[in-house]
Amino acid sequence: MERQEQALTWFNNIKAPVAGAFSGCVTRALTQPLDCSKVRLQLQVEPVAHVAGARYSGTLQTLFAIFRDEGLHGLWKGHIPAQLLSVFYGLGQFAAYDQLNRAGHHIVFLNEHSDMRHFICGGIAGAVGNTVSTPFDVVRTRIIAQDHGRGYTSMTEVCL
């Protein structure tokens, strides 16, 4: 019986972080082309408006330009570090929130003011998620920003 209780406790402790990691993974897989477009638009030196010399002028035009210049692979450029970013963000955020919320039940003030508990736990959980995922954000941005066929050849090279 004790072994079953331990297994149940273990499962209850990991289900929120696993759900966060999984949801981050699925979301990233579906939205990576939009993220790639966003990063290119953010890093463009020229104005985004329709002016002579601007490489990208909007989201759809950027998506088509990346596809034309780099193929389908270009739309998923930086996908591996982006997946790691999403997974670690979801994992860190959900794990921190779950543990902090449980601990908050043992503090009288936070137990009586559940809105305040959720607010504090959510804020700290977001900070934890950001902290553990930021290195992957840097790697992802560097890979997306590089010119096609030039620059980094691997995630390890980006980190060095």
CSV table of N, CA and C in Angstrom, one decimal:
chain,number,residue,atom,x,y,z
A,1,MET,N,0.8,-1.2,0.0
A,1,MET,CA,0.0,0.0,0.0
A,1,MET,C,0.9,1.3,0.0
A,2,GLU,N,1.9,1.3,0.8
A,2,GLU,CA,2.8,2.4,0.9
A,2,GLU,C,3.5,2.7,-0.5
A,3,ARG,N,3.8,1.6,-1.2
A,3,ARG,CA,4.4,1.8,-2.5
A,3,ARG,C,3.4,2.4,-3.5
A,4,GLN,N,2.2,2.1,-3.4
A,4,GLN,CA,1.1,2.7,-4.3
A,4,GLN,C,1.0,4.2,-3.9
A,5,GLU,N,1.0,4.5,-2.7
A,5,GLU,CA,0.9,5.9,-2.3
A,5,GLU,C,2.2,6.7,-2.7
A,6,GLN,N,3.3,6.1,-2.7
A,6,GLN,CA,4.5,6.8,-3.2
A,6,GLN,C,4.4,7.0,-4.7
A,7,ALA,N,4.0,6.0,-5.4
A,7,ALA,CA,3.8,6.2,-6.9
A,7,ALA,C,2.8,7.3,-7.2
A,8,LEU,N,1.7,7.3,-6.4
A,8,LEU,CA,0.7,8.4,-6.7
A,8,LEU,C,1.2,9.7,-6.3
A,9,THR,N,2.0,9.9,-5.2
A,9,THR,CA,2.6,11.1,-4.9
A,9,THR,C,3.6,11.6,-6.0
A,10,TRP,N,4.4,10.6,-6.4
A,10,TRP,CA,5.4,10.9,-7.5
A,10,TRP,C,4.6,11.4,-8.8
A,11,PHE,N,3.6,10.7,-9.1
A,11,PHE,CA,2.8,11.1,-10.3
A,11,PHE,C,2.2,12.5,-10.1
A,12,ASN,N,1.6,12.8,-9.0
A,12,ASN,CA,1.0,14.1,-8.7
A,12,ASN,C,2.0,15.2,-8.8
A,13,ASN,N,3.3,14.9,-8.4
A,13,ASN,CA,4.3,15.9,-8.4
A,13,ASN,C,4.8,16.2,-9.8
A,14,ILE,N,4.8,15.2,-10.7
A,14,ILE,CA,5.3,15.4,-12.1
A,14,ILE,C,4.3,15.8,-13.1
A,15,LYS,N,3.0,15.6,-12.8
A,15,LYS,CA,2.0,15.7,-13.9
A,15,LYS,C,1.9,17.2,-14.4
A,16,ALA,N,2.0,18.2,-13.5
A,16,ALA,CA,1.9,19.6,-14.0
A,16,ALA,C,3.2,20.0,-14.8
A,17,PRO,N,4.4,19.6,-14.3
A,17,PRO,CA,5.6,20.0,-15.1
A,17,PRO,C,5.5,19.3,-16.5
A,18,VAL,N,5.1,18.0,-16.5
A,18,VAL,CA,5.1,17.3,-17.8
A,18,VAL,C,4.0,17.9,-18.7
A,19,ALA,N,2.9,18.3,-18.2
A,19,ALA,CA,1.9,19.0,-19.0
A,19,ALA,C,2.4,20.3,-19.6
A,20,GLY,N,3.1,21.0,-18.8
A,20,GLY,CA,3.7,22.3,-19.2
A,20,GLY,C,4.7,22.1,-20.3
A,21,ALA,N,5.6,21.1,-20.2
A,21,ALA,CA,6.6,20.8,-21.2
A,21,ALA,C,5.9,20.3,-22.5
A,22,PHE,N,4.9,19.4,-22.3
A,22,PHE,CA,4.3,18.9,-23.5
A,22,PHE,C,3.5,20.0,-24.3
A,23,SER,N,2.8,20.9,-23.5
A,23,SER,CA,2.1,21.9,-24.2
A,23,SER,C,3.0,22.9,-24.9
A,24,GLY,N,4.2,23.2,-24.3
A,24,GLY,CA,5.2,24.0,-24.9
A,24,GLY,C,5.7,23.4,-26.2
A,25,CYS,N,5.9,22.1,-26.2
A,25,CYS,CA,6.4,21.4,-27.3
A,25,CYS,C,5.5,21.5,-28.5
A,26,VAL,N,4.2,21.2,-28.3
A,26,VAL,CA,3.2,21.2,-29.3
A,26,VAL,C,3.0,22.6,-29.9
A,27,THR,N,2.9,23.5,-29.0
A,27,THR,CA,2.7,24.9,-29.4
A,27,THR,C,3.8,25.4,-30.3
A,28,ARG,N,5.1,25.1,-29.9
A,28,ARG,CA,6.2,25.5,-30.6
A,28,ARG,C,6.3,24.9,-32.0
A,29,ALA,N,6.0,23.6,-32.1
A,29,ALA,CA,6.0,22.9,-33.4
A,29,ALA,C,5.0,23.6,-34.4
A,30,LEU,N,3.9,24.0,-33.9
A,30,LEU,CA,2.9,24.6,-34.7
A,30,LEU,C,3.2,26.1,-35.1
A,31,THR,N,3.8,26.8,-34.2
A,31,THR,CA,4.0,28.2,-34.4
A,31,THR,C,5.4,28.6,-34.8
A,32,GLN,N,6.4,27.7,-35.0
A,32,GLN,CA,7.7,28.0,-35.3
A,32,GLN,C,7.9,28.9,-36.5
A,33,PRO,N,7.2,28.7,-37.7
A,33,PRO,CA,7.3,29.6,-38.8
A,33,PRO,C,7.0,31.1,-38.4
A,34,LEU,N,6.0,31.3,-37.6
A,34,LEU,CA,5.6,32.6,-37.2
A,34,LEU,C,6.7,33.2,-36.3
A,35,ASP,N,7.3,32.4,-35.5
A,35,ASP,CA,8.3,32.9,-34.6
A,35,ASP,C,9.6,33.3,-35.5
A,36,CYS,N,9.9,32.5,-36.4
A,36,CYS,CA,11.0,32.7,-37.3
A,36,CYS,C,10.8,34.1,-38.1
A,37,SER,N,9.6,34.3,-38.6
A,37,SER,CA,9.2,35.5,-39.2
A,37,SER,C,9.3,36.7,-38.3
A,38,LYS,N,8.8,36.5,-37.1
A,38,LYS,CA,8.9,37.6,-36.0
A,38,LYS,C,10.3,38.0,-35.8
A,39,VAL,N,11.2,37.0,-35.6
A,39,VAL,CA,12.6,37.4,-35.3
A,39,VAL,C,13.2,38.1,-36.4
A,40,ARG,N,13.0,37.6,-37.7
A,40,ARG,CA,13.5,38.3,-38.8
A,40,ARG,C,13.0,39.8,-38.9
A,41,LEU,N,11.8,40.0,-38.7
A,41,LEU,CA,11.2,41.4,-38.7
A,41,LEU,C,11.8,42.2,-37.6
A,42,GLN,N,12.0,41.6,-36.4
A,42,GLN,CA,12.6,42.4,-35.3
A,42,GLN,C,14.0,42.8,-35.6
A,43,LEU,N,14.8,41.9,-36.3
A,43,LEU,CA,16.2,42.2,-36.5
A,43,LEU,C,16.5,43.0,-37.7
A,44,GLN,N,15.5,43.2,-38.6
A,44,GLN,CA,15.7,44.0,-39.8
A,44,GLN,C,16.0,45.4,-39.5
A,45,VAL,N,17.1,45.9,-40.1
A,45,VAL,CA,17.6,47.2,-39.9
A,45,VAL,C,16.7,48.3,-40.6
A,46,GLU,N,16.3,47.9,-41.8
A,46,GLU,CA,15.4,48.9,-42.6
A,46,GLU,C,14.0,48.9,-42.0
A,47,PRO,N,13.3,50.0,-42.2
A,47,PRO,CA,11.9,50.1,-41.8
A,47,PRO,C,11.1,48.9,-42.4
A,48,VAL,N,10.1,48.5,-41.7
A,48,VAL,CA,9.2,47.4,-42.1
A,48,VAL,C,8.3,47.9,-43.2
A,49,ALA,N,8.0,49.2,-43.2
A,49,ALA,CA,7.0,49.7,-44.1
A,49,ALA,C,7.4,49.5,-45.6
A,50,HIS,N,6.5,49.6,-46.5
A,50,HIS,CA,6.8,49.4,-47.9
A,50,HIS,C,7.7,50.5,-48.5
A,51,VAL,N,9.0,50.4,-48.2
A,51,VAL,CA,10.0,51.3,-48.7
A,51,VAL,C,11.0,50.5,-49.5
A,52,ALA,N,11.6,51.2,-50.5
A,52,ALA,CA,12.7,50.6,-51.3
A,52,ALA,C,13.8,50.1,-50.4
A,53,GLY,N,14.2,48.9,-50.6
A,53,GLY,CA,15.3,48.3,-49.8
A,53,GLY,C,14.9,47.5,-48.6
A,54,ALA,N,13.7,47.5,-48.2
A,54,ALA,CA,13.3,46.7,-47.1
A,54,ALA,C,13.1,45.3,-47.5
A,55,ARG,N,13.8,44.4,-46.9
A,55,ARG,CA,13.8,43.0,-47.2
A,55,ARG,C,12.5,42.3,-46.9
A,56,TYR,N,12.0,42.7,-45.7
A,56,TYR,CA,10.7,42.2,-45.2
A,56,TYR,C,9.7,43.3,-44.9
A,57,SER,N,8.5,43.1,-45.3
A,57,SER,CA,7.5,44.2,-45.2
A,57,SER,C,6.3,43.8,-44.3
A,58,GLY,N,6.2,42.5,-43.9
A,58,GLY,CA,5.1,42.1,-43.1
A,58,GLY,C,5.2,40.6,-42.8
A,59,THR,N,4.4,40.1,-42.0
A,59,THR,CA,4.5,38.6,-41.6
A,59,THR,C,4.3,37.7,-42.8
A,60,LEU,N,3.3,37.8,-43.6
A,60,LEU,CA,3.1,36.9,-44.7
A,60,LEU,C,4.2,37.1,-45.8
A,61,GLN,N,4.5,38.3,-46.1
A,61,GLN,CA,5.6,38.5,-47.0
A,61,GLN,C,6.9,37.9,-46.5
A,62,THR,N,7.2,38.0,-45.2
A,62,THR,CA,8.4,37.5,-44.7
A,62,THR,C,8.4,35.9,-44.7
A,63,LEU,N,7.2,35.3,-44.4
A,63,LEU,CA,7.1,33.9,-44.5
A,63,LEU,C,7.4,33.4,-46.0
A,64,PHE,N,6.8,34.1,-47.0
A,64,PHE,CA,7.0,33.7,-48.4
A,64,PHE,C,8.5,33.9,-48.8
A,65,ALA,N,9.1,35.0,-48.3
A,65,ALA,CA,10.5,35.3,-48.7
A,65,ALA,C,11.4,34.3,-48.1
A,66,ILE,N,11.2,33.9,-46.9
A,66,ILE,CA,12.0,32.9,-46.2
A,66,ILE,C,11.9,31.6,-47.0
A,67,PHE,N,10.6,31.2,-47.3
A,67,PHE,CA,10.4,30.0,-48.1
A,67,PHE,C,11.0,30.0,-49.4
A,68,ARG,N,10.9,31.1,-50.1
A,68,ARG,CA,11.5,31.3,-51.5
A,68,ARG,C,13.0,31.2,-51.4
A,69,ASP,N,13.6,31.9,-50.4
A,69,ASP,CA,15.1,31.9,-50.4
A,69,ASP,C,15.7,30.7,-49.7
A,70,GLU,N,15.1,30.1,-48.7
A,70,GLU,CA,15.7,29.0,-48.0
A,70,GLU,C,14.9,27.7,-48.0
A,71,GLY,N,13.7,27.7,-48.6
A,71,GLY,CA,13.0,26.5,-48.6
A,71,GLY,C,12.2,26.3,-47.3
A,72,LEU,N,11.5,25.2,-47.3
A,72,LEU,CA,10.7,24.9,-46.1
A,72,LEU,C,11.5,24.8,-44.8
A,73,HIS,N,12.7,24.3,-45.0
A,73,HIS,CA,13.7,24.2,-43.8
A,73,HIS,C,13.9,25.6,-43.2
A,74,GLY,N,13.9,26.6,-44.0
A,74,GLY,CA,14.2,28.0,-43.4
A,74,GLY,C,13.1,28.4,-42.5
A,75,LEU,N,11.9,28.0,-42.7
A,75,LEU,CA,10.8,28.4,-41.8
A,75,LEU,C,10.9,27.7,-40.4
A,76,TRP,N,11.7,26.6,-40.3
A,76,TRP,CA,11.9,26.0,-39.0
A,76,TRP,C,13.3,26.2,-38.6
A,77,LYS,N,14.0,27.2,-39.1
A,77,LYS,CA,15.4,27.5,-38.6
A,77,LYS,C,15.3,27.8,-37.1
A,78,GLY,N,16.2,27.2,-36.4
A,78,GLY,CA,16.3,27.4,-35.0
A,78,GLY,C,15.2,26.7,-34.2
A,79,HIS,N,14.6,25.7,-34.8
A,79,HIS,CA,13.5,25.0,-34.2
A,79,HIS,C,14.0,24.1,-33.0
A,80,ILE,N,15.1,23.5,-33.0
A,80,ILE,CA,15.6,22.7,-31.9
A,80,ILE,C,15.8,23.5,-30.6
A,81,PRO,N,16.6,24.6,-30.7
A,81,PRO,CA,16.7,25.4,-29.5
A,81,PRO,C,15.4,26.1,-29.1
A,82,ALA,N,14.5,26.4,-30.1
A,82,ALA,CA,13.2,26.9,-29.7
A,82,ALA,C,12.3,25.9,-29.0
A,83,GLN,N,12.4,24.6,-29.4
A,83,GLN,CA,11.7,23.6,-28.7
A,83,GLN,C,12.2,23.4,-27.3
A,84,LEU,N,13.5,23.5,-27.1
A,84,LEU,CA,14.1,23.4,-25.8
A,84,LEU,C,13.7,24.6,-24.9
A,85,LEU,N,13.6,25.8,-25.6
A,85,LEU,CA,13.1,26.9,-24.9
A,85,LEU,C,11.7,26.7,-24.4
A,86,SER,N,10.8,26.3,-25.2
A,86,SER,CA,9.4,26.1,-24.9
A,86,SER,C,9.3,25.0,-23.8
A,87,VAL,N,10.0,23.9,-24.0
A,87,VAL,CA,9.9,22.8,-23.1
A,87,VAL,C,10.4,23.2,-21.7
A,88,PHE,N,11.5,23.8,-21.6
A,88,PHE,CA,12.1,24.2,-20.3
A,88,PHE,C,11.3,25.3,-19.7
A,89,TYR,N,10.7,26.2,-20.5
A,89,TYR,CA,9.9,27.3,-20.0
A,89,TYR,C,8.6,26.6,-19.3
A,90,GLY,N,8.0,25.8,-20.1
A,90,GLY,CA,6.8,25.1,-19.6
A,90,GLY,C,7.0,24.3,-18.3
A,91,LEU,N,8.1,23.5,-18.4
A,91,LEU,CA,8.5,22.6,-17.3
A,91,LEU,C,8.8,23.5,-16.1
A,92,GLY,N,9.6,24.5,-16.2
A,92,GLY,CA,10.0,25.3,-15.1
A,92,GLY,C,8.8,26.1,-14.5
A,93,GLN,N,8.0,26.6,-15.4
A,93,GLN,CA,6.9,27.4,-14.9
A,93,GLN,C,5.8,26.6,-14.2
A,94,PHE,N,5.5,25.5,-14.8
A,94,PHE,CA,4.4,24.6,-14.2
A,94,PHE,C,4.9,24.0,-12.9
A,95,ALA,N,6.2,23.5,-12.9
A,95,ALA,CA,6.8,22.9,-11.7
A,95,ALA,C,6.8,23.9,-10.6
A,96,ALA,N,7.3,25.1,-10.9
A,96,ALA,CA,7.4,26.1,-9.8
A,96,ALA,C,6.0,26.5,-9.3
A,97,TYR,N,5.1,26.7,-10.2
A,97,TYR,CA,3.7,27.1,-9.8
A,97,TYR,C,3.1,26.0,-8.9
A,98,ASP,N,3.2,24.8,-9.3
A,98,ASP,CA,2.6,23.7,-8.6
A,98,ASP,C,3.2,23.6,-7.2
A,99,GLN,N,4.5,23.7,-7.1
A,99,GLN,CA,5.2,23.5,-5.8
A,99,GLN,C,4.9,24.7,-4.9
A,100,LEU,N,5.0,25.9,-5.5
A,100,LEU,CA,4.7,27.1,-4.7
A,100,LEU,C,3.3,27.2,-4.2
A,101,ASN,N,2.4,26.8,-5.1
A,101,ASN,CA,0.9,26.8,-4.7
A,101,ASN,C,0.7,25.8,-3.6
A,102,ARG,N,1.3,24.7,-3.6
A,102,ARG,CA,1.2,23.7,-2.5
A,102,ARG,C,1.7,24.3,-1.2
A,103,ALA,N,2.9,24.9,-1.3
A,103,ALA,CA,3.5,25.5,-0.1
A,103,ALA,C,2.7,26.6,0.4
A,104,GLY,N,2.1,27.4,-0.5
A,104,GLY,CA,1.2,28.5,-0.1
A,104,GLY,C,0.0,28.1,0.8
A,105,HIS,N,-0.4,26.9,0.6
A,105,HIS,CA,-1.6,26.5,1.4
A,105,HIS,C,-1.2,26.4,2.9
A,106,HIS,N,0.1,26.3,3.2
A,106,HIS,CA,0.5,26.1,4.6
A,106,HIS,C,0.8,27.5,5.3
A,107,ILE,N,0.7,28.5,4.5
A,107,ILE,CA,0.8,29.9,5.0
A,107,ILE,C,-0.6,30.5,5.2
A,108,VAL,N,-0.9,30.8,6.5
A,108,VAL,CA,-2.3,31.2,6.8
A,108,VAL,C,-2.8,32.3,5.9
A,109,PHE,N,-2.0,33.4,5.8
A,109,PHE,CA,-2.5,34.5,5.0
A,109,PHE,C,-2.7,34.1,3.5
A,110,LEU,N,-1.8,33.4,2.9
A,110,LEU,CA,-2.0,33.0,1.5
A,110,LEU,C,-3.1,31.9,1.4
A,111,ASN,N,-3.3,31.1,2.4
A,111,ASN,CA,-4.4,30.1,2.3
A,111,ASN,C,-5.8,30.8,2.4
A,112,GLU,N,-5.8,31.9,3.2
A,112,GLU,CA,-7.1,32.7,3.3
A,112,GLU,C,-7.3,33.6,2.1
A,113,HIS,N,-6.3,34.0,1.4
A,113,HIS,CA,-6.4,34.9,0.2
A,113,HIS,C,-5.8,34.2,-1.0
A,114,SER,N,-6.7,33.3,-1.5
A,114,SER,CA,-6.2,32.5,-2.6
A,114,SER,C,-5.8,33.3,-3.9
A,115,ASP,N,-6.5,34.4,-4.1
A,115,ASP,CA,-6.2,35.2,-5.3
A,115,ASP,C,-4.8,35.7,-5.2
A,116,MET,N,-4.4,36.2,-4.0
A,116,MET,CA,-3.0,36.7,-3.7
A,116,MET,C,-2.0,35.5,-3.9
A,117,ARG,N,-2.4,34.3,-3.4
A,117,ARG,CA,-1.5,33.2,-3.5
A,117,ARG,C,-1.3,32.9,-5.0
A,118,HIS,N,-2.3,32.8,-5.8
A,118,HIS,CA,-2.2,32.5,-7.2
A,118,HIS,C,-1.4,33.6,-7.9
A,119,PHE,N,-1.6,34.8,-7.6
A,119,PHE,CA,-0.8,35.9,-8.2
A,119,PHE,C,0.7,35.8,-7.9
A,120,ILE,N,1.0,35.6,-6.6
A,120,ILE,CA,2.4,35.5,-6.3
A,120,ILE,C,3.1,34.3,-6.9
A,121,CYS,N,2.4,33.2,-6.8
A,121,CYS,CA,2.9,31.9,-7.3
A,121,CYS,C,3.1,32.0,-8.8
A,122,GLY,N,2.1,32.6,-9.5
A,122,GLY,CA,2.2,32.8,-11.0
A,122,GLY,C,3.4,33.7,-11.4
A,123,GLY,N,3.6,34.8,-10.6
A,123,GLY,CA,4.7,35.7,-10.9
A,123,GLY,C,6.0,35.1,-10.8
A,124,ILE,N,6.2,34.4,-9.7
A,124,ILE,CA,7.5,33.7,-9.4
A,124,ILE,C,7.7,32.6,-10.4
A,125,ALA,N,6.6,31.8,-10.7
A,125,ALA,CA,6.7,30.7,-11.7
A,125,ALA,C,7.1,31.2,-13.1
A,126,GLY,N,6.5,32.4,-13.5
A,126,GLY,CA,6.9,33.0,-14.8
A,126,GLY,C,8.4,33.4,-14.8
A,127,ALA,N,8.9,33.9,-13.6
A,127,ALA,CA,10.3,34.3,-13.5
A,127,ALA,C,11.2,33.0,-13.6
A,128,VAL,N,10.8,32.0,-13.0
A,128,VAL,CA,11.5,30.7,-13.0
A,128,VAL,C,11.6,30.2,-14.4
A,129,GLY,N,10.4,30.2,-15.1
A,129,GLY,CA,10.4,29.7,-16.5
A,129,GLY,C,11.3,30.5,-17.4
A,130,ASN,N,11.2,31.8,-17.3
A,130,ASN,CA,12.1,32.7,-18.1
A,130,ASN,C,13.6,32.4,-17.8
A,131,THR,N,13.9,32.3,-16.5
A,131,THR,CA,15.3,32.1,-16.1
A,131,THR,C,15.9,30.8,-16.7
A,132,VAL,N,15.1,29.7,-16.7
A,132,VAL,CA,15.7,28.4,-17.2
A,132,VAL,C,15.6,28.4,-18.7
A,133,SER,N,14.8,29.2,-19.4
A,133,SER,CA,14.7,29.1,-20.8
A,133,SER,C,15.5,30.1,-21.6
A,134,THR,N,16.0,31.2,-21.0
A,134,THR,CA,16.6,32.3,-21.7
A,134,THR,C,17.8,31.9,-22.5
A,135,PRO,N,18.7,31.0,-22.0
A,135,PRO,CA,19.9,30.6,-22.8
A,135,PRO,C,19.4,30.0,-24.2
A,136,PHE,N,18.3,29.2,-24.2
A,136,PHE,CA,17.8,28.7,-25.4
A,136,PHE,C,17.3,29.8,-26.4
A,137,ASP,N,16.7,30.8,-25.8
A,137,ASP,CA,16.2,31.9,-26.6
A,137,ASP,C,17.4,32.6,-27.3
A,138,VAL,N,18.5,32.8,-26.6
A,138,VAL,CA,19.7,33.4,-27.3
A,138,VAL,C,20.2,32.6,-28.4
A,139,VAL,N,20.3,31.3,-28.2
A,139,VAL,CA,20.7,30.3,-29.3
A,139,VAL,C,19.8,30.4,-30.4
A,140,ARG,N,18.5,30.3,-30.2
A,140,ARG,CA,17.4,30.3,-31.2
A,140,ARG,C,17.5,31.6,-32.1
A,141,THR,N,17.7,32.7,-31.4
A,141,THR,CA,17.7,34.0,-32.1
A,141,THR,C,19.0,34.1,-33.0
A,142,ARG,N,20.1,33.6,-32.5
A,142,ARG,CA,21.3,33.7,-33.3
A,142,ARG,C,21.2,32.8,-34.5
A,143,ILE,N,20.6,31.6,-34.4
A,143,ILE,CA,20.5,30.7,-35.5
A,143,ILE,C,19.5,31.3,-36.6
A,144,ILE,N,18.4,31.8,-36.1
A,144,ILE,CA,17.4,32.4,-37.0
A,144,ILE,C,17.9,33.6,-37.7
A,145,ALA,N,18.7,34.4,-37.0
A,145,ALA,CA,19.3,35.7,-37.6
A,145,ALA,C,20.3,35.5,-38.6
A,146,GLN,N,21.0,34.4,-38.6
A,146,GLN,CA,22.1,34.2,-39.6
A,146,GLN,C,21.7,34.1,-41.0
A,147,ASP,N,22.5,34.5,-41.9
A,147,ASP,CA,22.2,34.4,-43.3
A,147,ASP,C,22.2,32.9,-43.8
A,148,HIS,N,21.3,32.6,-44.7
A,148,HIS,CA,21.2,31.3,-45.2
A,148,HIS,C,22.5,30.8,-45.8
A,149,GLY,N,22.9,29.6,-45.3
A,149,GLY,CA,24.2,28.9,-45.8
A,149,GLY,C,25.4,29.5,-45.2
A,150,ARG,N,25.3,30.4,-44.3
A,150,ARG,CA,26.5,31.0,-43.7
A,150,ARG,C,26.3,31.0,-42.2
A,151,GLY,N,27.4,31.1,-41.4
A,151,GLY,CA,27.3,31.2,-40.0
A,151,GLY,C,27.4,29.9,-39.2
A,152,TYR,N,26.6,29.7,-38.2
A,152,TYR,CA,26.7,28.6,-37.3
A,152,TYR,C,26.3,27.3,-38.0
A,153,THR,N,26.9,26.2,-37.7
A,153,THR,CA,26.6,24.9,-38.3
A,153,THR,C,25.9,24.0,-37.2
A,154,SER,N,25.9,24.4,-36.0
A,154,SER,CA,25.3,23.6,-34.9
A,154,SER,C,25.0,24.4,-33.7
A,155,MET,N,24.2,23.9,-32.8
A,155,MET,CA,23.9,24.5,-31.6
A,155,MET,C,25.1,24.7,-30.7
A,156,THR,N,25.9,23.7,-30.7
A,156,THR,CA,27.2,23.7,-29.9
A,156,THR,C,28.1,24.9,-30.4
A,157,GLU,N,28.1,25.1,-31.6
A,157,GLU,CA,29.0,26.2,-32.2
A,157,GLU,C,28.4,27.5,-31.7
A,158,VAL,N,27.1,27.7,-31.7
A,158,VAL,CA,26.5,28.9,-31.2
A,158,VAL,C,26.9,29.2,-29.7
A,159,CYS,N,26.9,28.1,-29.0
A,159,CYS,CA,27.2,28.3,-27.5
A,159,CYS,C,28.7,28.6,-27.2
A,160,LEU,N,29.5,28.3,-28.1
A,160,LEU,CA,31.0,28.5,-27.9
A,160,LEU,C,31.4,29.9,-28.1
